[in-house]
Amino acid sequence: MSMKMNIRTETAADYEQVAKVLFHAFGDREDESELVKKIRKSATFVPELSLVAERDHEILGHILLSKAEVVDEGSSHEVIALAPLAVSPDHQKQGIGRRLIQEGLERCQKLGLDLVLLIGHPEYYPKFGFKPARPYGLELKQFDVPDDVFMVCELQDGALNRIKGELRYPRVFLE
């Protein structure tokens, strides 16, 4: 087996393998694969921000970054929500998640996006520049989560000074 891994944009031909990775990575539950299916059909889907890690034609991991908004007193800013990130259980702890996150953040930055927000493990995501979001004037009311798991990564300098308010995940996250 070659060790060369490729990170690329997901295609429709990958959907079945991606669903399997999501299912197994999240404890044999279908919640995340169903969420991904809904996001793909929604206006918040950005095709070039749905990435797979592939080796020898096998999908080992997947990351989805999609549009969300931060709303504050009538103003709204488009931001990106990172969810989900999944690596096949047989291939975890090999840097696949790291590569997917780095490529995803790079693509978001190139697209001129300001912020990426997520709900995730406080020990893992800070390695990639994520910080607790609430100290920066960002709030999350749709989900009740501790401060340290609601995080933000600033992609454009000064974005955290300009963008304040409540992160609103798209409706597909709540269905």
PDB file of C-alpha atoms in Angstrom:
ATOM      1  CA  MET A   1       0.000   0.000   0.000  1.00  0.00           C
ATOM      2  CA  SER A   2       1.419   3.384  -0.936  1.00  0.00           C
ATOM      3  CA  MET A   3       1.579   5.945   1.846  1.00  0.00           C
ATOM      4  CA  LYS A   4       0.821   8.876  -0.432  1.00  0.00           C
ATOM      5  CA  MET A   5      -2.393  10.527   0.615  1.00  0.00           C
ATOM      6  CA  ASN A   6      -4.273  13.014  -1.500  1.00  0.00           C
ATOM      7  CA  ILE A   7      -6.568  15.766  -0.188  1.00  0.00           C
ATOM      8  CA  ARG A   8      -9.064  16.805  -2.846  1.00  0.00           C
ATOM      9  CA  THR A   9     -12.530  18.199  -3.425  1.00  0.00           C
ATOM     10  CA  GLU A  10     -15.263  15.641  -2.848  1.00  0.00           C
ATOM     11  CA  THR A  11     -17.212  14.455  -5.902  1.00  0.00           C
ATOM     12  CA  ALA A  12     -20.625  12.802  -6.113  1.00  0.00           C
ATOM     13  CA  ALA A  13     -18.832   9.501  -6.742  1.00  0.00           C
ATOM     14  CA  ASP A  14     -17.391   9.775  -3.193  1.00  0.00           C
ATOM     15  CA  TYR A  15     -20.718  10.176  -1.368  1.00  0.00           C
ATOM     16  CA  GLU A  16     -21.178   6.507  -0.506  1.00  0.00           C
ATOM     17  CA  GLN A  17     -17.647   6.047   0.861  1.00  0.00           C
ATOM     18  CA  VAL A  18     -17.886   9.366   2.742  1.00  0.00           C
ATOM     19  CA  ALA A  19     -21.137   8.209   4.360  1.00  0.00           C
ATOM     20  CA  LYS A  20     -19.380   5.037   5.568  1.00  0.00           C
ATOM     21  CA  VAL A  21     -16.462   7.026   7.017  1.00  0.00           C
ATOM     22  CA  LEU A  22     -18.891   9.343   8.835  1.00  0.00           C
ATOM     23  CA  PHE A  23     -20.945   6.408  10.132  1.00  0.00           C
ATOM     24  CA  HIS A  24     -17.936   4.575  11.586  1.00  0.00           C
ATOM     25  CA  ALA A  25     -16.098   7.685  12.809  1.00  0.00           C
ATOM     26  CA  PHE A  26     -19.119   8.769  14.846  1.00  0.00           C
ATOM     27  CA  GLY A  27     -19.756   5.500  16.650  1.00  0.00           C
ATOM     28  CA  ASP A  28     -21.933   3.794  14.028  1.00  0.00           C
ATOM     29  CA  ARG A  29     -24.524   6.556  14.032  1.00  0.00           C
ATOM     30  CA  GLU A  30     -26.053   8.085  10.924  1.00  0.00           C
ATOM     31  CA  ASP A  31     -26.591  11.613  12.323  1.00  0.00           C
ATOM     32  CA  GLU A  32     -23.495  13.104  10.702  1.00  0.00           C
ATOM     33  CA  SER A  33     -23.920  11.410   7.328  1.00  0.00           C
ATOM     34  CA  GLU A  34     -27.555  12.582   7.272  1.00  0.00           C
ATOM     35  CA  LEU A  35     -26.407  16.126   8.164  1.00  0.00           C
ATOM     36  CA  VAL A  36     -23.872  16.078   5.331  1.00  0.00           C
ATOM     37  CA  LYS A  37     -26.564  14.924   2.876  1.00  0.00           C
ATOM     38  CA  LYS A  38     -28.817  17.822   3.964  1.00  0.00           C
ATOM     39  CA  ILE A  39     -26.006  20.393   3.736  1.00  0.00           C
ATOM     40  CA  ARG A  40     -25.071  19.218   0.223  1.00  0.00           C
ATOM     41  CA  LYS A  41     -28.656  19.987  -0.899  1.00  0.00           C
ATOM     42  CA  SER A  42     -28.801  23.381   0.827  1.00  0.00           C
ATOM     43  CA  ALA A  43     -27.834  26.901  -0.216  1.00  0.00           C
ATOM     44  CA  THR A  44     -25.103  26.847   2.459  1.00  0.00           C
ATOM     45  CA  PHE A  45     -23.094  24.171   0.620  1.00  0.00           C
ATOM     46  CA  VAL A  46     -19.782  25.286  -0.901  1.00  0.00           C
ATOM     47  CA  PRO A  47     -18.610  22.375  -3.098  1.00  0.00           C
ATOM     48  CA  GLU A  48     -14.916  23.266  -2.940  1.00  0.00           C
ATOM     49  CA  LEU A  49     -15.075  23.184   0.889  1.00  0.00           C
ATOM     50  CA  SER A  50     -16.184  19.551   1.034  1.00  0.00           C
ATOM     51  CA  LEU A  51     -12.877  17.677   1.076  1.00  0.00           C
ATOM     52  CA  VAL A  52     -11.783  14.076   1.223  1.00  0.00           C
ATOM     53  CA  ALA A  53      -8.520  12.416   2.176  1.00  0.00           C
ATOM     54  CA  GLU A  54      -7.860   9.543  -0.196  1.00  0.00           C
ATOM     55  CA  ARG A  55      -5.185   6.879  -0.521  1.00  0.00           C
ATOM     56  CA  ASP A  56      -5.263   4.112  -3.136  1.00  0.00           C
ATOM     57  CA  HIS A  57      -8.831   5.078  -4.128  1.00  0.00           C
ATOM     58  CA  GLU A  58     -10.017   4.643  -0.536  1.00  0.00           C
ATOM     59  CA  ILE A  59     -11.610   7.569   1.298  1.00  0.00           C
ATOM     60  CA  LEU A  60      -9.959   7.803   4.729  1.00  0.00           C
ATOM     61  CA  GLY A  61     -11.404  11.099   5.934  1.00  0.00           C
ATOM     62  CA  HIS A  62     -13.791  13.931   5.161  1.00  0.00           C
ATOM     63  CA  ILE A  63     -14.270  17.532   6.249  1.00  0.00           C
ATOM     64  CA  LEU A  64     -17.173  19.807   5.460  1.00  0.00           C
ATOM     65  CA  LEU A  65     -17.050  23.565   5.829  1.00  0.00           C
ATOM     66  CA  SER A  66     -20.308  25.310   4.970  1.00  0.00           C
ATOM     67  CA  LYS A  67     -21.876  28.748   5.218  1.00  0.00           C
ATOM     68  CA  ALA A  68     -23.401  30.070   8.417  1.00  0.00           C
ATOM     69  CA  GLU A  69     -23.979  33.594   9.671  1.00  0.00           C
ATOM     70  CA  VAL A  70     -23.196  35.791  12.637  1.00  0.00           C
ATOM     71  CA  VAL A  71     -26.115  38.103  13.360  1.00  0.00           C
ATOM     72  CA  ASP A  72     -25.962  41.221  15.498  1.00  0.00           C
ATOM     73  CA  GLU A  73     -28.675  43.881  15.806  1.00  0.00           C
ATOM     74  CA  GLY A  74     -29.825  43.652  12.227  1.00  0.00           C
ATOM     75  CA  SER A  75     -26.435  43.106  10.637  1.00  0.00           C
ATOM     76  CA  SER A  76     -25.366  39.754   9.306  1.00  0.00           C
ATOM     77  CA  HIS A  77     -21.920  38.432   8.364  1.00  0.00           C
ATOM     78  CA  GLU A  78     -21.339  35.289   6.365  1.00  0.00           C
ATOM     79  CA  VAL A  79     -18.994  32.918   8.171  1.00  0.00           C
ATOM     80  CA  ILE A  80     -18.067  29.264   7.811  1.00  0.00           C
ATOM     81  CA  ALA A  81     -19.051  26.420  10.122  1.00  0.00           C
ATOM     82  CA  LEU A  82     -16.732  23.430  10.293  1.00  0.00           C
ATOM     83  CA  ALA A  83     -18.853  20.307  10.760  1.00  0.00           C
ATOM     84  CA  PRO A  84     -18.305  17.485  10.563  1.00  0.00           C
ATOM     85  CA  LEU A  85     -14.703  16.306  10.451  1.00  0.00           C
ATOM     86  CA  ALA A  86     -14.345  12.544  10.268  1.00  0.00           C
ATOM     87  CA  VAL A  87     -11.498  10.091   9.870  1.00  0.00           C
ATOM     88  CA  SER A  88     -12.068   6.372   9.468  1.00  0.00           C
ATOM     89  CA  PRO A  89     -11.378   4.730  12.885  1.00  0.00           C
ATOM     90  CA  ASP A  90      -8.689   2.487  11.319  1.00  0.00           C
ATOM     91  CA  HIS A  91      -6.780   5.544  10.135  1.00  0.00           C
ATOM     92  CA  GLN A  92      -7.049   7.947  13.064  1.00  0.00           C
ATOM     93  CA  LYS A  93      -3.998   9.489  14.741  1.00  0.00           C
ATOM     94  CA  GLN A  94      -2.074   9.545  11.434  1.00  0.00           C
ATOM     95  CA  GLY A  95      -2.402  13.273  10.674  1.00  0.00           C
ATOM     96  CA  ILE A  96      -5.315  12.888   8.254  1.00  0.00           C
ATOM     97  CA  GLY A  97      -7.621  15.196  10.227  1.00  0.00           C
ATOM     98  CA  ARG A  98      -4.812  17.749  10.473  1.00  0.00           C
ATOM     99  CA  ARG A  99      -4.269  17.710   6.707  1.00  0.00           C
ATOM    100  CA  LEU A 100      -8.005  18.075   6.048  1.00  0.00           C
ATOM    101  CA  ILE A 101      -8.320  21.017   8.463  1.00  0.00           C
ATOM    102  CA  GLN A 102      -5.247  22.784   7.075  1.00  0.00           C
ATOM    103  CA  GLU A 103      -6.455  22.438   3.471  1.00  0.00           C
ATOM    104  CA  GLY A 104      -9.977  23.507   4.447  1.00  0.00           C
ATOM    105  CA  LEU A 105      -8.779  26.625   6.271  1.00  0.00           C
ATOM    106  CA  GLU A 106      -6.437  27.494   3.395  1.00  0.00           C
ATOM    107  CA  ARG A 107      -9.289  27.256   0.885  1.00  0.00           C
ATOM    108  CA  CYS A 108     -11.553  29.395   3.106  1.00  0.00           C
ATOM    109  CA  GLN A 109      -8.840  32.032   3.362  1.00  0.00           C
ATOM    110  CA  LYS A 110      -8.308  32.049  -0.424  1.00  0.00           C
ATOM    111  CA  LEU A 111     -12.062  32.544  -0.873  1.00  0.00           C
ATOM    112  CA  GLY A 112     -11.785  35.678   1.296  1.00  0.00           C
ATOM    113  CA  LEU A 113     -13.849  34.268   4.154  1.00  0.00           C
ATOM    114  CA  ASP A 114     -13.313  35.889   7.548  1.00  0.00           C
ATOM    115  CA  LEU A 115     -14.061  33.348  10.260  1.00  0.00           C
ATOM    116  CA  VAL A 116     -14.492  29.615  10.738  1.00  0.00           C
ATOM    117  CA  LEU A 117     -16.500  28.536  13.775  1.00  0.00           C
ATOM    118  CA  LEU A 118     -17.063  25.123  15.262  1.00  0.00           C
ATOM    119  CA  ILE A 119     -18.164  23.074  18.217  1.00  0.00           C
ATOM    120  CA  GLY A 120     -15.309  20.695  18.943  1.00  0.00           C
ATOM    121  CA  HIS A 121     -12.680  19.198  21.220  1.00  0.00           C
ATOM    122  CA  PRO A 122     -10.796  21.944  23.112  1.00  0.00           C
ATOM    123  CA  GLU A 123      -7.608  19.832  23.154  1.00  0.00           C
ATOM    124  CA  TYR A 124      -7.568  19.315  19.370  1.00  0.00           C
ATOM    125  CA  TYR A 125      -8.631  22.420  17.462  1.00  0.00           C
ATOM    126  CA  PRO A 126      -6.385  25.077  19.092  1.00  0.00           C
ATOM    127  CA  LYS A 127      -3.442  23.485  17.215  1.00  0.00           C
ATOM    128  CA  PHE A 128      -4.991  24.978  14.073  1.00  0.00           C
ATOM    129  CA  GLY A 129      -5.546  28.489  15.400  1.00  0.00           C
ATOM    130  CA  PHE A 130      -8.989  27.980  16.956  1.00  0.00           C
ATOM    131  CA  LYS A 131      -9.741  29.860  20.177  1.00  0.00           C
ATOM    132  CA  PRO A 132     -12.776  30.050  22.448  1.00  0.00           C
ATOM    133  CA  ALA A 133     -15.234  32.317  20.595  1.00  0.00           C
ATOM    134  CA  ARG A 134     -17.228  33.932  23.412  1.00  0.00           C
ATOM    135  CA  PRO A 135     -14.385  36.180  24.646  1.00  0.00           C
ATOM    136  CA  TYR A 136     -14.463  37.768  21.154  1.00  0.00           C
ATOM    137  CA  GLY A 137     -18.108  38.757  21.420  1.00  0.00           C
ATOM    138  CA  LEU A 138     -19.461  35.727  19.580  1.00  0.00           C
ATOM    139  CA  GLU A 139     -22.394  33.826  21.014  1.00  0.00           C
ATOM    140  CA  LEU A 140     -24.093  30.507  20.344  1.00  0.00           C
ATOM    141  CA  LYS A 141     -27.685  30.030  21.477  1.00  0.00           C
ATOM    142  CA  GLN A 142     -28.912  27.234  19.197  1.00  0.00           C
ATOM    143  CA  PHE A 143     -26.833  24.635  21.033  1.00  0.00           C
ATOM    144  CA  ASP A 144     -26.003  24.616  24.734  1.00  0.00           C
ATOM    145  CA  VAL A 145     -22.261  24.041  24.825  1.00  0.00           C
ATOM    146  CA  PRO A 146     -19.465  24.960  27.252  1.00  0.00           C
ATOM    147  CA  ASP A 147     -17.329  27.999  26.406  1.00  0.00           C
ATOM    148  CA  ASP A 148     -14.222  25.946  25.611  1.00  0.00           C
ATOM    149  CA  VAL A 149     -15.868  23.862  22.838  1.00  0.00           C
ATOM    150  CA  PHE A 150     -17.376  26.820  20.926  1.00  0.00           C
ATOM    151  CA  MET A 151     -14.371  28.042  18.949  1.00  0.00           C
ATOM    152  CA  VAL A 152     -13.384  30.443  16.199  1.00  0.00           C
ATOM    153  CA  CYS A 153     -10.462  30.727  13.806  1.00  0.00           C
ATOM    154  CA  GLU A 154      -9.739  34.153  12.323  1.00  0.00           C
ATOM    155  CA  LEU A 155      -8.745  33.908   8.653  1.00  0.00           C
ATOM    156  CA  GLN A 156      -8.531  37.597   7.775  1.00  0.00           C
ATOM    157  CA  ASP A 157      -6.674  39.995  10.068  1.00  0.00           C
ATOM    158  CA  GLY A 158      -9.040  42.119  12.125  1.00  0.00           C
ATOM    159  CA  ALA A 159     -12.138  40.012  11.423  1.00  0.00           C
ATOM    160  CA  LEU A 160     -12.647  39.269  15.126  1.00  0.00           C
ATOM    161  CA  ASN A 161     -12.667  43.015  15.821  1.00  0.00           C
ATOM    162  CA  ARG A 162     -15.369  43.602  13.194  1.00  0.00           C
ATOM    163  CA  ILE A 163     -17.645  40.586  13.538  1.00  0.00           C
ATOM    164  CA  LYS A 164     -19.637  40.185  16.755  1.00  0.00           C
ATOM    165  CA  GLY A 165     -22.964  38.594  17.540  1.00  0.00           C
ATOM    166  CA  GLU A 166     -24.712  35.252  17.527  1.00  0.00           C
ATOM    167  CA  LEU A 167     -23.558  32.398  15.321  1.00  0.00           C
ATOM    168  CA  ARG A 168     -26.584  30.967  13.571  1.00  0.00           C
ATOM    169  CA  TYR A 169     -26.193  27.554  12.086  1.00  0.00           C
ATOM    170  CA  PRO A 170     -28.387  26.987   9.019  1.00  0.00           C
ATOM    171  CA  ARG A 171     -31.719  25.263   9.510  1.00  0.00           C
ATOM    172  CA  VAL A 172     -30.350  21.925   8.209  1.00  0.00           C
ATOM    173  CA  PHE A 173     -28.264  21.625  11.403  1.00  0.00           C
ATOM    174  CA  LEU A 174     -31.421  21.805  13.519  1.00  0.00           C
ATOM    175  CA  GLU A 175     -33.706  19.422  11.626  1.00  0.00           C
TER     176      GLU A 175
END
